GROMACS .gro file of C-alpha atoms in nm:
model
  228
    1UNK     CA    1  11.220   6.413  14.301
    2UNK     CA    2  11.046   6.634  14.545
    3UNK     CA    3  11.286   6.925  14.469
    4UNK     CA    4  11.227   6.872  14.089
    5UNK     CA    5  10.855   6.858  14.136
    6UNK     CA    6  10.870   7.180  14.351
    7UNK     CA    7  11.076   7.347  14.084
    8UNK     CA    8  10.842   7.252  13.798
    9UNK     CA    9  10.552   7.373  14.009
   10UNK     CA   10  10.732   7.703  14.071
   11UNK     CA   11  10.807   7.742  13.694
   12UNK     CA   12  10.441   7.687  13.613
   13UNK     CA   13  10.331   7.938  13.860
   14UNK     CA   14  10.573   8.199  13.737
   15UNK     CA   15  10.489   8.131  13.379
   16UNK     CA   16  10.118   8.176  13.457
   17UNK     CA   17  10.195   8.502  13.641
   18UNK     CA   18  10.408   8.619  13.336
   19UNK     CA   19  10.129   8.534  13.100
   20UNK     CA   20   9.876   8.713  13.321
   21UNK     CA   21  10.100   9.015  13.351
   22UNK     CA   22  10.163   9.021  12.973
   23UNK     CA   23   9.790   9.002  12.887
   24UNK     CA   24   9.716   9.276  13.142
   25UNK     CA   25   9.990   9.499  12.991
   26UNK     CA   26   9.855   9.443  12.630
   27UNK     CA   27   9.499   9.526  12.732
   28UNK     CA   28   9.609   9.856  12.892
   29UNK     CA   29   9.827   9.939  12.591
   30UNK     CA   30   9.524   9.876  12.364
   31UNK     CA   31   9.297  10.100  12.576
   32UNK     CA   32   9.565  10.374  12.572
   33UNK     CA   33   9.622  10.350  12.190
   34UNK     CA   34   9.240  10.366  12.138
   35UNK     CA   35   9.205  10.679  12.351
   36UNK     CA   36   9.494  10.853  12.170
   37UNK     CA   37   9.357  10.762  11.829
   38UNK     CA   38   9.018  10.901  11.932
   39UNK     CA   39   9.169  11.222  12.055
   40UNK     CA   40   9.401  11.279  11.771
   41UNK     CA   41   9.142  11.204  11.500
   42UNK     CA   42   8.857  11.385  11.658
   43UNK     CA   43   8.633  11.072  11.674
   44UNK     CA   44   8.302  11.054  11.853
   45UNK     CA   45   8.355  10.700  11.964
   46UNK     CA   46   8.655  10.516  12.088
   47UNK     CA   47   8.804  10.282  11.821
   48UNK     CA   48   8.896   9.909  11.863
   49UNK     CA   49   9.262   9.829  11.877
   50UNK     CA   50   9.411   9.489  11.892
   51UNK     CA   51   9.783   9.430  11.945
   52UNK     CA   52   9.892   9.087  11.814
   53UNK     CA   53  10.197   8.873  11.892
   54UNK     CA   54  10.311   8.711  12.215
   55UNK     CA   55  10.474   8.809  12.440
   56UNK     CA   56  10.376   9.169  12.433
   57UNK     CA   57  10.626   9.283  12.694
   58UNK     CA   58  10.930   9.155  12.494
   59UNK     CA   59  10.797   9.336  12.191
   60UNK     CA   60  10.778   9.662  12.393
   61UNK     CA   61  11.132   9.597  12.524
   62UNK     CA   62  11.248   9.574  12.153
   63UNK     CA   63  11.042   9.876  12.057
   64UNK     CA   64  10.869   9.700  11.768
   65UNK     CA   65  10.519   9.531  11.754
   66UNK     CA   66  10.444   9.244  11.523
   67UNK     CA   67  10.112   9.381  11.407
   68UNK     CA   68   9.818   9.598  11.519
   69UNK     CA   69   9.472   9.602  11.395
   70UNK     CA   70   9.249   9.908  11.435
   71UNK     CA   71   8.876   9.955  11.353
   72UNK     CA   72   8.704  10.300  11.381
   73UNK     CA   73   8.416  10.509  11.250
   74UNK     CA   74   8.357  10.862  11.166
   75UNK     CA   75   8.703  10.955  11.035
   76UNK     CA   76   8.676  11.291  10.850
   77UNK     CA   77   8.855  11.335  10.514
   78UNK     CA   78   8.792  11.569  10.229
   79UNK     CA   79   8.645  11.469   9.893
   80UNK     CA   80   8.671  11.733   9.627
   81UNK     CA   81   8.752  11.978   9.915
   82UNK     CA   82   8.437  11.891  10.119
   83UNK     CA   83   8.443  11.725  10.465
   84UNK     CA   84   8.319  11.368  10.445
   85UNK     CA   85   8.295  11.104  10.719
   86UNK     CA   86   8.424  10.765  10.614
   87UNK     CA   87   8.298  10.470  10.813
   88UNK     CA   88   8.387  10.105  10.877
   89UNK     CA   89   8.758  10.193  10.867
   90UNK     CA   90   8.966   9.875  10.908
   91UNK     CA   91   9.348   9.915  10.919
   92UNK     CA   92   9.607   9.636  10.954
   93UNK     CA   93   9.950   9.758  11.051
   94UNK     CA   94  10.269   9.547  11.040
   95UNK     CA   95  10.615   9.589  11.190
   96UNK     CA   96  10.507   9.885  11.412
   97UNK     CA   97  10.793  10.080  11.550
   98UNK     CA   98  10.754  10.237  11.892
   99UNK     CA   99  10.928  10.583  11.894
  100UNK     CA  100  10.975  10.894  12.105
  101UNK     CA  101  10.971  10.703  12.441
  102UNK     CA  102  10.681  10.486  12.333
  103UNK     CA  103  10.470  10.801  12.268
  104UNK     CA  104  10.425  10.734  11.890
  105UNK     CA  105  10.384  10.429  11.676
  106UNK     CA  106  10.470  10.397  11.306
  107UNK     CA  107  10.394  10.099  11.085
  108UNK     CA  108  10.636   9.998  10.821
  109UNK     CA  109  10.349   9.859  10.619
  110UNK     CA  110   9.974   9.910  10.634
  111UNK     CA  111   9.654   9.818  10.446
  112UNK     CA  112   9.296   9.880  10.505
  113UNK     CA  113   8.947   9.968  10.381
  114UNK     CA  114   8.684  10.233  10.445
  115UNK     CA  115   8.336  10.321  10.317
  116UNK     CA  116   8.179  10.646  10.193
  117UNK     CA  117   7.799  10.645  10.168
  118UNK     CA  118   7.635  10.724   9.843
  119UNK     CA  119   7.466  11.024  10.015
  120UNK     CA  120   7.803  11.163  10.117
  121UNK     CA  121   7.956  11.100   9.783
  122UNK     CA  122   7.666  11.277   9.614
  123UNK     CA  123   7.707  11.583   9.836
  124UNK     CA  124   8.084  11.590   9.774
  125UNK     CA  125   8.086  11.605   9.408
  126UNK     CA  126   7.807  11.483   9.191
  127UNK     CA  127   7.647  11.815   9.104
  128UNK     CA  128   7.307  11.769   8.939
  129UNK     CA  129   7.307  11.395   8.994
  130UNK     CA  130   7.214  11.155   9.278
  131UNK     CA  131   7.438  10.845   9.325
  132UNK     CA  132   7.303  10.515   9.441
  133UNK     CA  133   7.345  10.141   9.430
  134UNK     CA  134   7.270  10.014   9.066
  135UNK     CA  135   7.232   9.643   9.153
  136UNK     CA  136   7.465   9.342   9.159
  137UNK     CA  137   7.521   9.317   8.781
  138UNK     CA  138   7.634   9.687   8.753
  139UNK     CA  139   7.828   9.667   9.083
  140UNK     CA  140   8.033   9.384   8.930
  141UNK     CA  141   8.138   9.633   8.667
  142UNK     CA  142   8.214   9.890   8.932
  143UNK     CA  143   7.921  10.106   8.818
  144UNK     CA  144   7.694  10.324   9.020
  145UNK     CA  145   7.345  10.452   8.933
  146UNK     CA  146   7.307  10.828   8.849
  147UNK     CA  147   6.971  11.007   8.857
  148UNK     CA  148   7.058  11.311   8.660
  149UNK     CA  149   6.864  11.645   8.646
  150UNK     CA  150   7.002  11.755   8.312
  151UNK     CA  151   6.911  12.048   8.108
  152UNK     CA  152   6.749  11.836   7.834
  153UNK     CA  153   6.570  11.583   8.048
  154UNK     CA  154   6.541  11.376   8.372
  155UNK     CA  155   6.773  11.077   8.309
  156UNK     CA  156   6.888  10.760   8.474
  157UNK     CA  157   7.244  10.674   8.379
  158UNK     CA  158   7.536  10.470   8.509
  159UNK     CA  159   7.891  10.583   8.584
  160UNK     CA  160   8.207  10.365   8.636
  161UNK     CA  161   8.435  10.441   8.920
  162UNK     CA  162   8.810  10.400   8.916
  163UNK     CA  163   9.112  10.531   9.098
  164UNK     CA  164   9.344  10.775   8.919
  165UNK     CA  165   9.684  10.905   9.047
  166UNK     CA  166   9.681  11.142   9.341
  167UNK     CA  167   9.419  10.962   9.549
  168UNK     CA  168   9.151  11.063   9.299
  169UNK     CA  169   8.825  10.887   9.231
  170UNK     CA  170   8.719  10.933   8.866
  171UNK     CA  171   8.347  10.892   8.765
  172UNK     CA  172   8.287  10.830   8.395
  173UNK     CA  173   7.932  10.815   8.262
  174UNK     CA  174   7.844  10.499   8.046
  175UNK     CA  175   7.580  10.439   7.779
  176UNK     CA  176   7.484  10.800   7.717
  177UNK     CA  177   7.149  10.858   7.528
  178UNK     CA  178   7.188  10.880   7.157
  179UNK     CA  179   7.115  11.267   7.137
  180UNK     CA  180   7.314  11.513   6.947
  181UNK     CA  181   7.392  11.738   7.252
  182UNK     CA  182   7.407  11.452   7.512
  183UNK     CA  183   7.780  11.400   7.502
  184UNK     CA  184   7.864  11.754   7.575
  185UNK     CA  185   7.592  11.853   7.819
  186UNK     CA  186   7.559  11.541   8.022
  187UNK     CA  187   7.917  11.422   8.033
  188UNK     CA  188   8.025  11.780   8.116
  189UNK     CA  189   7.776  11.780   8.401
  190UNK     CA  190   7.837  11.455   8.567
  191UNK     CA  191   8.191  11.322   8.486
  192UNK     CA  192   8.394  11.409   8.786
  193UNK     CA  193   8.738  11.361   8.932
  194UNK     CA  194   8.708  11.366   9.316
  195UNK     CA  195   9.036  11.399   9.500
  196UNK     CA  196   9.043  11.235   9.841
  197UNK     CA  197   9.262  11.419  10.100
  198UNK     CA  198   9.303  11.405  10.480
  199UNK     CA  199   9.371  11.027  10.489
  200UNK     CA  200   9.613  10.908  10.768
  201UNK     CA  201   9.962  11.001  10.665
  202UNK     CA  202  10.129  10.731  10.462
  203UNK     CA  203   9.800  10.568  10.336
  204UNK     CA  204   9.716  10.598   9.975
  205UNK     CA  205   9.401  10.506   9.771
  206UNK     CA  206   9.464  10.192   9.560
  207UNK     CA  207   9.117  10.105   9.426
  208UNK     CA  208   8.747  10.155   9.484
  209UNK     CA  209   8.475   9.892   9.490
  210UNK     CA  210   8.096   9.945   9.463
  211UNK     CA  211   7.886   9.808   9.748
  212UNK     CA  212   7.523   9.814   9.828
  213UNK     CA  213   7.543  10.083  10.088
  214UNK     CA  214   7.836  10.292   9.947
  215UNK     CA  215   8.173  10.304   9.781
  216UNK     CA  216   8.454  10.098   9.947
  217UNK     CA  217   8.802  10.253   9.945
  218UNK     CA  218   9.100  10.015   9.952
  219UNK     CA  219   9.409  10.168  10.102
  220UNK     CA  220   9.775  10.081  10.159
  221UNK     CA  221  10.097  10.243  10.232
  222UNK     CA  222  10.418  10.256  10.428
  223UNK     CA  223  10.547  10.449  10.729
  224UNK     CA  224  10.189  10.499  10.850
  225UNK     CA  225  10.156  10.674  11.184
  226UNK     CA  226   9.913  10.504  11.418
  227UNK     CA  227   9.971  10.733  11.709
  228UNK     CA  228  10.178  11.058  11.729
   0.00000   0.00000   0.00000
């Protein structure tokens, strides 16, 4: 009985040491991944990275992580050819393959979201109009407010946002004033198709939602490179 008890105590101690070593290793790996993402994406601040699944060391040995979550701010993309910072970027990656002697990580599947402020979206492509939040009722219809400096008048209108093929956000003005020249002049000025480029490779724009502080992009894709 004493020998059995001693063996059990030894196993508990070894198990505790393994868990401690495993958690230390995952913390170091998260810090290293965050530093590499910051460097490769040119971020001002280090992102947050969380590697899920236990044990971590056996996942590394098998060169595949169960899932990884990353949160970052200030990722630069291009909207209609102009640099725009997207913020509140949250990405969930699944079945992450570790490649090139663990120097790169590629997710089989990934999904996430990011935000573009109304100010940045206005600068990117709404010539002659200022975009802003239109209230909860309009937001439920995926509409934003447009203050338009049109040739015929100063107008307040609303535009519906939707995603078209090719990572493109389309703005379509609704409820135009009943004026003979309104359709051509106003719609020609404020209806826009804004292509979003520079997203992390493998991620594609699926839909957009209107929020109180900006437009939320919903993304998903496959073979998404986290590092490398």
